[in-house]
PDB file of C-alpha atoms in Angstrom:
ATOM      1  CA  MET M1212     -43.952  46.208  37.765  1.00 69.00           C
ATOM      2  CA  GLY M1213     -40.617  47.709  36.788  1.00 77.00           C
ATOM      3  CA  PHE M1214     -38.847  44.647  38.196  1.00 75.00           C
ATOM      4  CA  VAL M1215     -40.848  42.287  35.913  1.00 75.00           C
ATOM      5  CA  LYS M1216     -40.211  44.499  32.865  1.00 77.00           C
ATOM      6  CA  ARG M1217     -36.497  44.590  33.619  1.00 80.00           C
ATOM      7  CA  TYR M1218     -35.836  40.878  34.384  1.00 84.00           C
ATOM      8  CA  TRP M1219     -38.484  38.870  32.468  1.00 87.00           C
ATOM      9  CA  ILE M1220     -35.964  37.664  29.838  1.00 89.00           C
ATOM     10  CA  ALA M1221     -33.534  36.512  32.531  1.00 88.00           C
ATOM     11  CA  GLY M1222     -36.355  34.604  34.252  1.00 90.00           C
ATOM     12  CA  LEU M1223     -37.352  32.975  30.962  1.00 91.00           C
ATOM     13  CA  VAL M1224     -33.767  31.905  30.216  1.00 93.00           C
ATOM     14  CA  LEU M1225     -33.347  30.574  33.749  1.00 93.00           C
ATOM     15  CA  SER M1226     -36.560  28.541  33.517  1.00 95.00           C
ATOM     16  CA  LEU M1227     -35.494  27.099  30.124  1.00 95.00           C
ATOM     17  CA  VAL M1228     -32.120  26.081  31.583  1.00 96.00           C
ATOM     18  CA  ILE M1229     -33.831  24.351  34.524  1.00 96.00           C
ATOM     19  CA  ILE M1230     -36.253  22.491  32.214  1.00 97.00           C
ATOM     20  CA  HIS M1231     -33.342  21.448  29.997  1.00 97.00           C
ATOM     21  CA  ALA M1232     -31.383  20.150  33.020  1.00 96.00           C
ATOM     22  CA  VAL M1233     -34.366  18.118  34.228  1.00 96.00           C
ATOM     23  CA  ILE M1234     -34.842  16.533  30.796  1.00 96.00           C
ATOM     24  CA  ILE M1235     -31.134  15.691  30.430  1.00 95.00           C
ATOM     25  CA  GLY M1236     -31.054  14.184  33.932  1.00 94.00           C
ATOM     26  CA  TYR M1237     -34.086  12.022  33.196  1.00 94.00           C
ATOM     27  CA  VAL M1238     -32.685  10.775  29.882  1.00 92.00           C
ATOM     28  CA  ARG M1239     -29.327   9.914  31.455  1.00 90.00           C
ATOM     29  CA  SER M1240     -30.943   8.026  34.323  1.00 87.00           C
ATOM     30  CA  GLU M1241     -33.087   6.023  31.891  1.00 84.00           C
ATOM     31  CA  ALA M1242     -30.050   5.278  29.697  1.00 80.00           C
ATOM     32  CA  THR M1243     -28.157   3.991  32.731  1.00 77.00           C
ATOM     33  CA  ARG M1244     -31.084   1.797  33.750  1.00 75.00           C
ATOM     34  CA  ILE M1245     -31.367   0.364  30.234  1.00 70.00           C
ATOM     35  CA  LYS M1246     -27.644  -0.350  30.104  1.00 63.00           C
ATOM     36  CA  VAL M1247     -27.842  -2.291  33.354  1.00 60.00           C
ATOM     37  CA  THR M1248     -30.847  -4.349  32.262  1.00 65.00           C
ATOM     38  CA  ALA M1249     -29.598  -5.100  28.728  1.00 70.00           C
ATOM     39  CA  SER M1250     -29.578  -8.758  27.769  1.00 80.00           C
ATOM     40  CA  ALA M1251     -26.374 -10.760  27.892  1.00 85.00           C
ATOM     41  CA  GLU M1252     -27.722 -13.206  25.294  1.00 89.00           C
ATOM     42  CA  ILE M1253     -26.085 -12.975  21.886  1.00 90.00           C
ATOM     43  CA  PRO M1254     -27.725 -14.766  18.944  1.00 90.00           C
ATOM     44  CA  LEU M1255     -25.381 -17.117  17.109  1.00 90.00           C
ATOM     45  CA  GLY M1256     -27.654 -18.276  14.332  1.00 88.00           C
ATOM     46  CA  LEU M1257     -30.032 -20.858  12.987  1.00 91.00           C
ATOM     47  CA  TYR M1258     -28.801 -24.416  12.394  1.00 91.00           C
ATOM     48  CA  TYR M1259     -30.258 -27.535  10.819  1.00 89.00           C
ATOM     49  CA  VAL M1260     -29.338 -31.089  11.785  1.00 88.00           C
ATOM     50  CA  GLN M1261     -30.356 -33.944   9.513  1.00 86.00           C
ATOM     51  CA  SER M1262     -31.787 -37.132  11.011  1.00 82.00           C
ATOM     52  CA  GLU M1263     -30.175 -40.543  10.587  1.00 82.00           C
ATOM     53  CA  ASP M1264     -32.788 -41.671   8.051  1.00 83.00           C
ATOM     54  CA  ARG M1265     -32.464 -38.338   6.174  1.00 82.00           C
ATOM     55  CA  ASN M1266     -36.236 -37.759   6.260  1.00 85.00           C
ATOM     56  CA  TRP M1267     -36.211 -35.000   8.892  1.00 84.00           C
ATOM     57  CA  LEU M1268     -34.341 -31.824   9.638  1.00 86.00           C
ATOM     58  CA  THR M1269     -34.161 -30.454  13.157  1.00 88.00           C
ATOM     59  CA  GLN M1270     -33.993 -26.687  13.374  1.00 89.00           C
ATOM     60  CA  LEU M1271     -32.054 -25.198  16.295  1.00 91.00           C
ATOM     61  CA  ARG M1272     -31.718 -21.482  17.091  1.00 92.00           C
ATOM     62  CA  VAL M1273     -28.570 -20.962  19.168  1.00 93.00           C
ATOM     63  CA  HIS M1274     -27.818 -18.079  21.552  1.00 93.00           C
ATOM     64  CA  LEU M1275     -24.742 -17.551  23.696  1.00 93.00           C
ATOM     65  CA  LEU M1276     -25.040 -16.266  27.248  1.00 93.00           C
ATOM     66  CA  VAL M1277     -22.000 -14.165  28.213  1.00 92.00           C
ATOM     67  CA  THR M1278     -21.011 -12.357  31.385  1.00 87.00           C
ATOM     68  CA  PRO M1279     -23.005  -9.110  31.730  1.00 82.00           C
ATOM     69  CA  GLU M1280     -19.865  -7.109  32.536  1.00 82.00           C
ATOM     70  CA  ARG M1281     -18.245  -8.113  29.240  1.00 85.00           C
ATOM     71  CA  ARG M1282     -21.430  -8.113  27.171  1.00 85.00           C
ATOM     72  CA  ILE M1283     -20.383  -5.402  24.718  1.00 85.00           C
ATOM     73  CA  ALA M1284     -16.843  -6.692  24.211  1.00 88.00           C
ATOM     74  CA  SER M1285     -18.125 -10.261  23.853  1.00 89.00           C
ATOM     75  CA  LYS M1286     -20.711  -9.227  21.283  1.00 89.00           C
ATOM     76  CA  ALA M1287     -18.043  -7.400  19.286  1.00 89.00           C
ATOM     77  CA  THR M1288     -15.780 -10.469  19.393  1.00 90.00           C
ATOM     78  CA  ILE M1289     -18.589 -12.812  18.364  1.00 90.00           C
ATOM     79  CA  GLU M1290     -19.663 -10.517  15.515  1.00 89.00           C
ATOM     80  CA  HIS M1291     -16.069 -10.210  14.353  1.00 90.00           C
ATOM     81  CA  HIS M1292     -15.793 -14.012  14.085  1.00 91.00           C
ATOM     82  CA  ARG M1293     -19.436 -14.781  13.203  1.00 90.00           C
ATOM     83  CA  TRP M1294     -18.796 -16.876  10.089  1.00 91.00           C
ATOM     84  CA  GLN M1295     -15.938 -18.829  11.660  1.00 93.00           C
ATOM     85  CA  LEU M1296     -18.181 -19.567  14.620  1.00 93.00           C
ATOM     86  CA  HIS M1297     -21.057 -20.541  12.338  1.00 92.00           C
ATOM     87  CA  GLU M1298     -18.813 -22.953  10.451  1.00 94.00           C
ATOM     88  CA  ALA M1299     -17.355 -24.425  13.664  1.00 94.00           C
ATOM     89  CA  VAL M1300     -20.816 -25.023  15.151  1.00 93.00           C
ATOM     90  CA  GLU M1301     -22.105 -26.565  11.914  1.00 93.00           C
ATOM     91  CA  GLU M1302     -19.109 -28.896  11.764  1.00 93.00           C
ATOM     92  CA  LYS M1303     -19.639 -29.904  15.377  1.00 93.00           C
ATOM     93  CA  LEU M1304     -23.343 -30.576  14.786  1.00 91.00           C
ATOM     94  CA  ARG M1305     -22.580 -32.708  11.714  1.00 90.00           C
ATOM     95  CA  GLN M1306     -20.085 -34.782  13.731  1.00 91.00           C
ATOM     96  CA  LEU M1307     -22.483 -35.439  16.606  1.00 88.00           C
ATOM     97  CA  ASP M1308     -24.482 -38.607  16.978  1.00 87.00           C
ATOM     98  CA  PRO M1309     -28.043 -37.820  15.762  1.00 81.00           C
ATOM     99  CA  SER M1310     -29.436 -39.822  18.673  1.00 83.00           C
ATOM    100  CA  LEU M1311     -28.370 -36.933  20.952  1.00 86.00           C
ATOM    101  CA  LEU M1312     -31.309 -34.969  19.547  1.00 83.00           C
ATOM    102  CA  ARG M1313     -33.661 -37.262  21.463  1.00 83.00           C
ATOM    103  CA  ASP M1314     -32.550 -35.615  24.707  1.00 84.00           C
ATOM    104  CA  ALA M1315     -35.155 -32.972  25.538  1.00 84.00           C
ATOM    105  CA  VAL M1316     -32.607 -30.700  27.247  1.00 88.00           C
ATOM    106  CA  LEU M1317     -29.856 -31.190  24.623  1.00 90.00           C
ATOM    107  CA  LEU M1318     -27.132 -31.103  27.290  1.00 90.00           C
ATOM    108  CA  GLU M1319     -24.447 -32.857  25.238  1.00 92.00           C
ATOM    109  CA  ILE M1320     -25.204 -30.744  22.163  1.00 92.00           C
ATOM    110  CA  LYS M1321     -24.971 -27.511  24.203  1.00 93.00           C
ATOM    111  CA  ASP M1322     -21.662 -28.633  25.700  1.00 94.00           C
ATOM    112  CA  GLN M1323     -20.273 -29.435  22.256  1.00 93.00           C
ATOM    113  CA  ILE M1324     -21.413 -26.074  20.845  1.00 93.00           C
ATOM    114  CA  LYS M1325     -19.803 -24.262  23.783  1.00 94.00           C
ATOM    115  CA  LEU M1326     -16.588 -26.214  23.254  1.00 93.00           C
ATOM    116  CA  ALA M1327     -16.560 -25.378  19.526  1.00 93.00           C
ATOM    117  CA  VAL M1328     -17.114 -21.671  20.209  1.00 93.00           C
ATOM    118  CA  GLU M1329     -14.390 -21.525  22.855  1.00 92.00           C
ATOM    119  CA  GLU M1330     -11.939 -23.347  20.585  1.00 92.00           C
ATOM    120  CA  THR M1331     -12.663 -20.957  17.733  1.00 92.00           C
ATOM    121  CA  LEU M1332     -12.443 -17.781  19.824  1.00 90.00           C
ATOM    122  CA  GLU M1333      -9.564 -19.123  21.964  1.00 85.00           C
ATOM    123  CA  GLU M1334     -11.077 -17.462  25.033  1.00 84.00           C
ATOM    124  CA  GLY M1335     -13.737 -18.457  27.524  1.00 85.00           C
ATOM    125  CA  ILE M1336     -16.352 -15.733  27.153  1.00 89.00           C
ATOM    126  CA  VAL M1337     -19.354 -18.053  26.943  1.00 91.00           C
ATOM    127  CA  GLU M1338     -21.103 -18.902  30.197  1.00 92.00           C
ATOM    128  CA  GLN M1339     -23.947 -20.923  28.746  1.00 94.00           C
ATOM    129  CA  VAL M1340     -25.414 -22.007  25.417  1.00 94.00           C
ATOM    130  CA  VAL M1341     -29.152 -21.557  24.936  1.00 93.00           C
ATOM    131  CA  VAL M1342     -30.929 -23.573  22.237  1.00 92.00           C
ATOM    132  CA  ASN M1343     -34.517 -22.754  21.359  1.00 88.00           C
ATOM    133  CA  ASP M1344     -36.901 -22.979  18.407  1.00 84.00           C
ATOM    134  CA  ARG M1345     -36.211 -26.688  18.182  1.00 87.00           C
ATOM    135  CA  ILE M1346     -38.480 -27.883  15.396  1.00 85.00           C
ATOM    136  CA  ASP M1347     -38.493 -31.161  13.476  1.00 85.00           C
ATOM    137  CA  ILE M1348     -39.265 -30.472   9.819  1.00 84.00           C
ATOM    138  CA  PRO M1349     -40.013 -33.206   7.252  1.00 86.00           C
ATOM    139  CA  ILE M1350     -37.545 -32.975   4.389  1.00 81.00           C
ATOM    140  CA  ASP M1351     -40.316 -32.716   1.773  1.00 79.00           C
ATOM    141  CA  HIS M1352     -41.866 -29.715   3.602  1.00 73.00           C
ATOM    142  CA  PHE M1353     -38.585 -27.899   4.140  1.00 66.00           C
ATOM    143  CA  ASP M1354     -38.374 -24.649   2.184  1.00 68.00           C
ATOM    144  CA  TYR M1355     -35.042 -22.940   2.694  1.00 63.00           C
ATOM    145  CA  GLN M1356     -35.140 -19.432   1.292  1.00 64.00           C
ATOM    146  CA  LYS M1357     -31.803 -18.109   0.183  1.00 61.00           C
ATOM    147  CA  PRO M1358     -30.954 -14.514   1.022  1.00 55.00           C
ATOM    148  CA  THR M1359     -31.241 -12.056  -1.840  1.00 59.00           C
ATOM    149  CA  ASP M1360     -27.677 -10.854  -1.342  1.00 59.00           C
ATOM    150  CA  VAL M1361     -25.314 -13.439   0.085  1.00 53.00           C
ATOM    151  CA  THR M1362     -22.747 -10.815   1.087  1.00 59.00           C
ATOM    152  CA  HIS M1363     -25.301  -8.922   3.208  1.00 57.00           C
ATOM    153  CA  PRO M1364     -25.128 -10.045   6.868  1.00 57.00           C
ATOM    154  CA  ASP M1365     -28.142 -11.179   8.855  1.00 57.00           C
ATOM    155  CA  SER M1366     -30.035  -8.434  10.659  1.00 57.00           C
ATOM    156  CA  ILE M1367     -28.763  -9.642  14.048  1.00 54.00           C
ATOM    157  CA  TYR M1368     -25.215  -8.715  13.006  1.00 52.00           C
ATOM    158  CA  THR M1369     -25.771  -5.193  11.674  1.00 55.00           C
ATOM    159  CA  SER M1370     -24.820  -3.181  14.747  1.00 55.00           C
ATOM    160  CA  ALA M1371     -21.848  -0.808  14.737  1.00 53.00           C
ATOM    161  CA  PRO M1372     -18.402  -2.428  14.417  1.00 54.00           C
ATOM    162  CA  ALA M1373     -16.421  -2.623  17.629  1.00 51.00           C
ATOM    163  CA  ALA M1374     -13.817  -0.179  16.257  1.00 54.00           C
ATOM    164  CA  ASP M1375     -16.513   2.518  15.978  1.00 56.00           C
ATOM    165  CA  VAL M1376     -17.814   2.066  19.533  1.00 51.00           C
ATOM    166  CA  ASP M1377     -16.497   4.444  22.216  1.00 56.00           C
ATOM    167  CA  PHE M1378     -16.381   2.120  25.239  1.00 51.00           C
ATOM    168  CA  ASP M1379     -15.462   4.967  27.616  1.00 57.00           C
ATOM    169  CA  GLU M1380     -18.694   6.763  26.699  1.00 54.00           C
ATOM    170  CA  ILE M1381     -20.733   3.576  27.223  1.00 50.00           C
ATOM    171  CA  GLU M1382     -19.239   2.958  30.671  1.00 48.00           C
ATOM    172  CA  LYS M1383     -20.357   6.392  31.943  1.00 48.00           C
TER     173      LYS M1383
END
């Protein structure tokens, strides 16, 4: 009984340290697993293409697929140039033949978007362009809601700036 009275605090501290180590190990292993399975798709934005007869708008949501190893650096680069990229893609879509929208896979449009992005960024970080949410909207039913504050970026671009990210800590 004297042994328990003498060392009960040491046993309590030792058990708390072991519990703490188990929790930290679990959290780190989960963080590593999440980092590995994170998506390499970066949203580029929502675009509208007007039909030849000007009665329809086609909505396209564009995502860029980048290499998983350079996902964080690519996202930082794309966010840094987001409005230049948006303008370049819009210009490219306005210059395209509207008949290309009849293609269900949109191969030519994806190639042109990829080309515009690579020309703007002056580096080949894009592996593939993904276009989804393709919707044809009649012009008289189109209701474009303007943002309340035009200087406030879209929610997809509100992550930490690349200058604030410690890449060495992320790689661990």
